[in-house]
């Protein structure tokens, strides 16, 4: 289902005559190609009340800085190259962006992985980093790939209908 139509009628009660009708079209929250419409507005979601309490304020600031580097609707952390292309962020890019030494960066990444705020995925010879859409989300559509990557965490916050949707299109 890709759109919903809401049709309204103004009916004369005495005669049953339709005086006026309006049809409104809405985009559905479910699309098998795009996924689940996680947000109505476009932007970055940051819900500080749900963030693990084990994270310090400084670490939350670093995570917020990382959230500014997310690819829309995927939460993949990226950098823009000098020619305007995007590429997955590397550990060297992360060190520079967060002003961390290599050891501090790896401790921070391990803590974020342990708290399920971030996941890393090996793609060919590269490590791709994703922020959890439970805490950070850029865009409107939660893609099936992002859902399956963070399924355990998302199943606690998504509506049952959204969870069923992802299982149906698998």
PDB file of N, CA, C and O in Angstrom, residues 61-95:
ATOM      1  N   UNK A  61      27.536  14.020  23.410  1.00  0.00           N
ATOM      2  CA  UNK A  61      27.928  15.081  22.473  1.00  0.00           C
ATOM      3  C   UNK A  61      28.642  14.521  21.258  1.00  0.00           C
ATOM      4  O   UNK A  61      28.394  14.941  20.129  1.00  0.00           O
ATOM      5  N   UNK A  62      29.513  13.542  21.472  1.00  0.00           N
ATOM      6  CA  UNK A  62      30.234  12.911  20.356  1.00  0.00           C
ATOM      7  C   UNK A  62      29.247  12.145  19.463  1.00  0.00           C
ATOM      8  O   UNK A  62      29.347  12.183  18.242  1.00  0.00           O
ATOM      9  N   UNK A  63      28.284  11.463  20.093  1.00  0.00           N
ATOM     10  CA  UNK A  63      27.272  10.748  19.304  1.00  0.00           C
ATOM     11  C   UNK A  63      26.427  11.729  18.493  1.00  0.00           C
ATOM     12  O   UNK A  63      26.086  11.459  17.337  1.00  0.00           O
ATOM     13  N   UNK A  64      26.085  12.852  19.102  1.00  0.00           N
ATOM     14  CA  UNK A  64      25.319  13.851  18.352  1.00  0.00           C
ATOM     15  C   UNK A  64      26.128  14.348  17.164  1.00  0.00           C
ATOM     16  O   UNK A  64      25.604  14.487  16.063  1.00  0.00           O
ATOM     17  N   UNK A  65      27.413  14.581  17.364  1.00  0.00           N
ATOM     18  CA  UNK A  65      28.275  15.002  16.253  1.00  0.00           C
ATOM     19  C   UNK A  65      28.274  13.939  15.155  1.00  0.00           C
ATOM     20  O   UNK A  65      28.183  14.237  13.972  1.00  0.00           O
ATOM     21  N   UNK A  66      28.351  12.657  15.547  1.00  0.00           N
ATOM     22  CA  UNK A  66      28.298  11.569  14.554  1.00  0.00           C
ATOM     23  C   UNK A  66      26.966  11.568  13.811  1.00  0.00           C
ATOM     24  O   UNK A  66      26.916  11.283  12.616  1.00  0.00           O
ATOM     25  N   UNK A  67      25.887  11.880  14.524  1.00  0.00           N
ATOM     26  CA  UNK A  67      24.557  11.846  13.894  1.00  0.00           C
ATOM     27  C   UNK A  67      24.458  12.837  12.738  1.00  0.00           C
ATOM     28  O   UNK A  67      23.648  12.661  11.838  1.00  0.00           O
ATOM     29  N   UNK A  68      25.291  13.861  12.757  1.00  0.00           N
ATOM     30  CA  UNK A  68      25.295  14.836  11.667  1.00  0.00           C
ATOM     31  C   UNK A  68      25.909  14.251  10.389  1.00  0.00           C
ATOM     32  O   UNK A  68      25.804  14.838   9.325  1.00  0.00           O
ATOM     33  N   UNK A  69      26.554  13.086  10.515  1.00  0.00           N
ATOM     34  CA  UNK A  69      27.218  12.438   9.377  1.00  0.00           C
ATOM     35  C   UNK A  69      26.452  11.227   8.860  1.00  0.00           C
ATOM     36  O   UNK A  69      27.010  10.404   8.140  1.00  0.00           O
ATOM     37  N   UNK A  70      25.177  11.096   9.231  1.00  0.00           N
ATOM     38  CA  UNK A  70      24.399   9.932   8.790  1.00  0.00           C
ATOM     39  C   UNK A  70      23.839  10.141   7.385  1.00  0.00           C
ATOM     40  O   UNK A  70      23.379  11.224   7.054  1.00  0.00           O
ATOM     41  N   UNK A  71      23.873   9.083   6.607  1.00  0.00           N
ATOM     42  CA  UNK A  71      23.247   9.088   5.290  1.00  0.00           C
ATOM     43  C   UNK A  71      21.737   8.988   5.488  1.00  0.00           C
ATOM     44  O   UNK A  71      21.258   8.182   6.297  1.00  0.00           O
ATOM     45  N   UNK A  72      20.984   9.785   4.765  1.00  0.00           N
ATOM     46  CA  UNK A  72      19.532   9.853   4.918  1.00  0.00           C
ATOM     47  C   UNK A  72      18.892   8.483   4.734  1.00  0.00           C
ATOM     48  O   UNK A  72      19.223   7.750   3.802  1.00  0.00           O
ATOM     49  N   UNK A  73      17.985   8.155   5.639  1.00  0.00           N
ATOM     50  CA  UNK A  73      17.180   6.922   5.641  1.00  0.00           C
ATOM     51  C   UNK A  73      17.990   5.639   5.793  1.00  0.00           C
ATOM     52  O   UNK A  73      17.452   4.556   5.593  1.00  0.00           O
ATOM     53  N   UNK A  74      19.275   5.748   6.140  1.00  0.00           N
ATOM     54  CA  UNK A  74      20.048   4.516   6.314  1.00  0.00           C
ATOM     55  C   UNK A  74      20.849   4.497   7.612  1.00  0.00           C
ATOM     56  O   UNK A  74      21.233   3.427   8.067  1.00  0.00           O
ATOM     57  N   UNK A  75      21.133   5.669   8.170  1.00  0.00           N
ATOM     58  CA  UNK A  75      21.943   5.819   9.384  1.00  0.00           C
ATOM     59  C   UNK A  75      23.390   5.381   9.219  1.00  0.00           C
ATOM     60  O   UNK A  75      24.123   5.272  10.190  1.00  0.00           O
ATOM     61  N   UNK A  76      23.812   5.109   7.989  1.00  0.00           N
ATOM     62  CA  UNK A  76      25.203   4.812   7.715  1.00  0.00           C
ATOM     63  C   UNK A  76      26.009   6.091   7.951  1.00  0.00           C
ATOM     64  O   UNK A  76      25.645   7.163   7.460  1.00  0.00           O
ATOM     65  N   UNK A  77      27.111   5.986   8.704  1.00  0.00           N
ATOM     66  CA  UNK A  77      27.979   7.139   8.916  1.00  0.00           C
ATOM     67  C   UNK A  77      28.855   7.318   7.691  1.00  0.00           C
ATOM     68  O   UNK A  77      29.502   6.369   7.231  1.00  0.00           O
ATOM     69  N   UNK A  78      28.852   8.535   7.166  1.00  0.00           N
ATOM     70  CA  UNK A  78      29.546   8.818   5.910  1.00  0.00           C
ATOM     71  C   UNK A  78      30.404  10.072   6.023  1.00  0.00           C
ATOM     72  O   UNK A  78      30.263  10.848   6.970  1.00  0.00           O
ATOM     73  N   UNK A  79      31.263  10.260   5.045  1.00  0.00           N
ATOM     74  CA  UNK A  79      31.975  11.521   4.840  1.00  0.00           C
ATOM     75  C   UNK A  79      31.800  11.898   3.378  1.00  0.00           C
ATOM     76  O   UNK A  79      31.612  11.033   2.522  1.00  0.00           O
ATOM     77  N   UNK A  80      31.868  13.169   3.132  1.00  0.00           N
ATOM     78  CA  UNK A  80      31.811  13.664   1.752  1.00  0.00           C
ATOM     79  C   UNK A  80      33.236  13.889   1.259  1.00  0.00           C
ATOM     80  O   UNK A  80      34.048  14.484   1.965  1.00  0.00           O
ATOM     81  N   UNK A  81      33.500  13.409   0.061  1.00  0.00           N
ATOM     82  CA  UNK A  81      34.829  13.589  -0.513  1.00  0.00           C
ATOM     83  C   UNK A  81      34.915  14.978  -1.125  1.00  0.00           C
ATOM     84  O   UNK A  81      33.910  15.689  -1.240  1.00  0.00           O
ATOM     85  N   UNK A  82      36.105  15.363  -1.549  1.00  0.00           N
ATOM     86  CA  UNK A  82      36.301  16.700  -2.120  1.00  0.00           C
ATOM     87  C   UNK A  82      35.497  16.908  -3.398  1.00  0.00           C
ATOM     88  O   UNK A  82      35.136  18.038  -3.721  1.00  0.00           O
ATOM     89  N   UNK A  83      35.188  15.822  -4.115  1.00  0.00           N
ATOM     90  CA  UNK A  83      34.384  15.967  -5.338  1.00  0.00           C
ATOM     91  C   UNK A  83      32.886  15.811  -5.076  1.00  0.00           C
ATOM     92  O   UNK A  83      32.108  15.661  -6.004  1.00  0.00           O
ATOM     93  N   UNK A  84      32.480  15.831  -3.797  1.00  0.00           N
ATOM     94  CA  UNK A  84      31.061  15.809  -3.452  1.00  0.00           C
ATOM     95  C   UNK A  84      30.437  14.433  -3.305  1.00  0.00           C
ATOM     96  O   UNK A  84      29.266  14.320  -2.968  1.00  0.00           O
ATOM     97  N   UNK A  85      31.190  13.384  -3.567  1.00  0.00           N
ATOM     98  CA  UNK A  85      30.653  12.032  -3.405  1.00  0.00           C
ATOM     99  C   UNK A  85      30.665  11.654  -1.928  1.00  0.00           C
ATOM    100  O   UNK A  85      31.384  12.253  -1.130  1.00  0.00           O
ATOM    101  N   UNK A  86      29.863  10.643  -1.593  1.00  0.00           N
ATOM    102  CA  UNK A  86      29.847  10.168  -0.213  1.00  0.00           C
ATOM    103  C   UNK A  86      30.513   8.802  -0.146  1.00  0.00           C
ATOM    104  O   UNK A  86      30.439   8.019  -1.090  1.00  0.00           O
ATOM    105  N   UNK A  87      31.158   8.545   0.998  1.00  0.00           N
ATOM    106  CA  UNK A  87      31.771   7.236   1.222  1.00  0.00           C
ATOM    107  C   UNK A  87      31.608   6.902   2.694  1.00  0.00           C
ATOM    108  O   UNK A  87      31.486   7.808   3.537  1.00  0.00           O
ATOM    109  N   UNK A  88      31.556   5.616   3.028  1.00  0.00           N
ATOM    110  CA  UNK A  88      31.450   5.244   4.438  1.00  0.00           C
ATOM    111  C   UNK A  88      32.615   5.822   5.241  1.00  0.00           C
ATOM    112  O   UNK A  88      33.752   5.875   4.757  1.00  0.00           O
ATOM    113  N   UNK A  89      32.331   6.258   6.432  1.00  0.00           N
ATOM    114  CA  UNK A  89      33.352   6.847   7.299  1.00  0.00           C
ATOM    115  C   UNK A  89      34.355   5.773   7.719  1.00  0.00           C
ATOM    116  O   UNK A  89      33.987   4.617   7.907  1.00  0.00           O
ATOM    117  N   UNK A  90      35.609   6.133   7.815  1.00  0.00           N
ATOM    118  CA  UNK A  90      36.670   5.206   8.238  1.00  0.00           C
ATOM    119  C   UNK A  90      37.072   5.521   9.675  1.00  0.00           C
ATOM    120  O   UNK A  90      36.694   6.571  10.219  1.00  0.00           O
ATOM    121  N   UNK A  91      37.869   4.646  10.273  1.00  0.00           N
ATOM    122  CA  UNK A  91      38.340   4.929  11.632  1.00  0.00           C
ATOM    123  C   UNK A  91      39.201   6.187  11.653  1.00  0.00           C
ATOM    124  O   UNK A  91      39.133   6.962  12.606  1.00  0.00           O
ATOM    125  N   UNK A  92      39.965   6.417  10.597  1.00  0.00           N
ATOM    126  CA  UNK A  92      40.772   7.643  10.516  1.00  0.00           C
ATOM    127  C   UNK A  92      39.869   8.873  10.486  1.00  0.00           C
ATOM    128  O   UNK A  92      40.146   9.878  11.148  1.00  0.00           O
ATOM    129  N   UNK A  93      38.769   8.792   9.712  1.00  0.00           N
ATOM    130  CA  UNK A  93      37.805   9.901   9.662  1.00  0.00           C
ATOM    131  C   UNK A  93      37.173  10.130  11.034  1.00  0.00           C
ATOM    132  O   UNK A  93      36.977  11.272  11.458  1.00  0.00           O
ATOM    133  N   UNK A  94      36.863   9.023  11.724  1.00  0.00           N
ATOM    134  CA  UNK A  94      36.248   9.126  13.051  1.00  0.00           C
ATOM    135  C   UNK A  94      37.206   9.765  14.059  1.00  0.00           C
ATOM    136  O   UNK A  94      36.793  10.609  14.867  1.00  0.00           O
ATOM    137  N   UNK A  95      38.475   9.374  14.010  1.00  0.00           N
ATOM    138  CA  UNK A  95      39.474   9.976  14.901  1.00  0.00           C
ATOM    139  C   UNK A  95      39.511  11.483  14.718  1.00  0.00           C
ATOM    140  O   UNK A  95      39.527  12.244  15.680  1.00  0.00           O
TER     141      UNK A  95
END
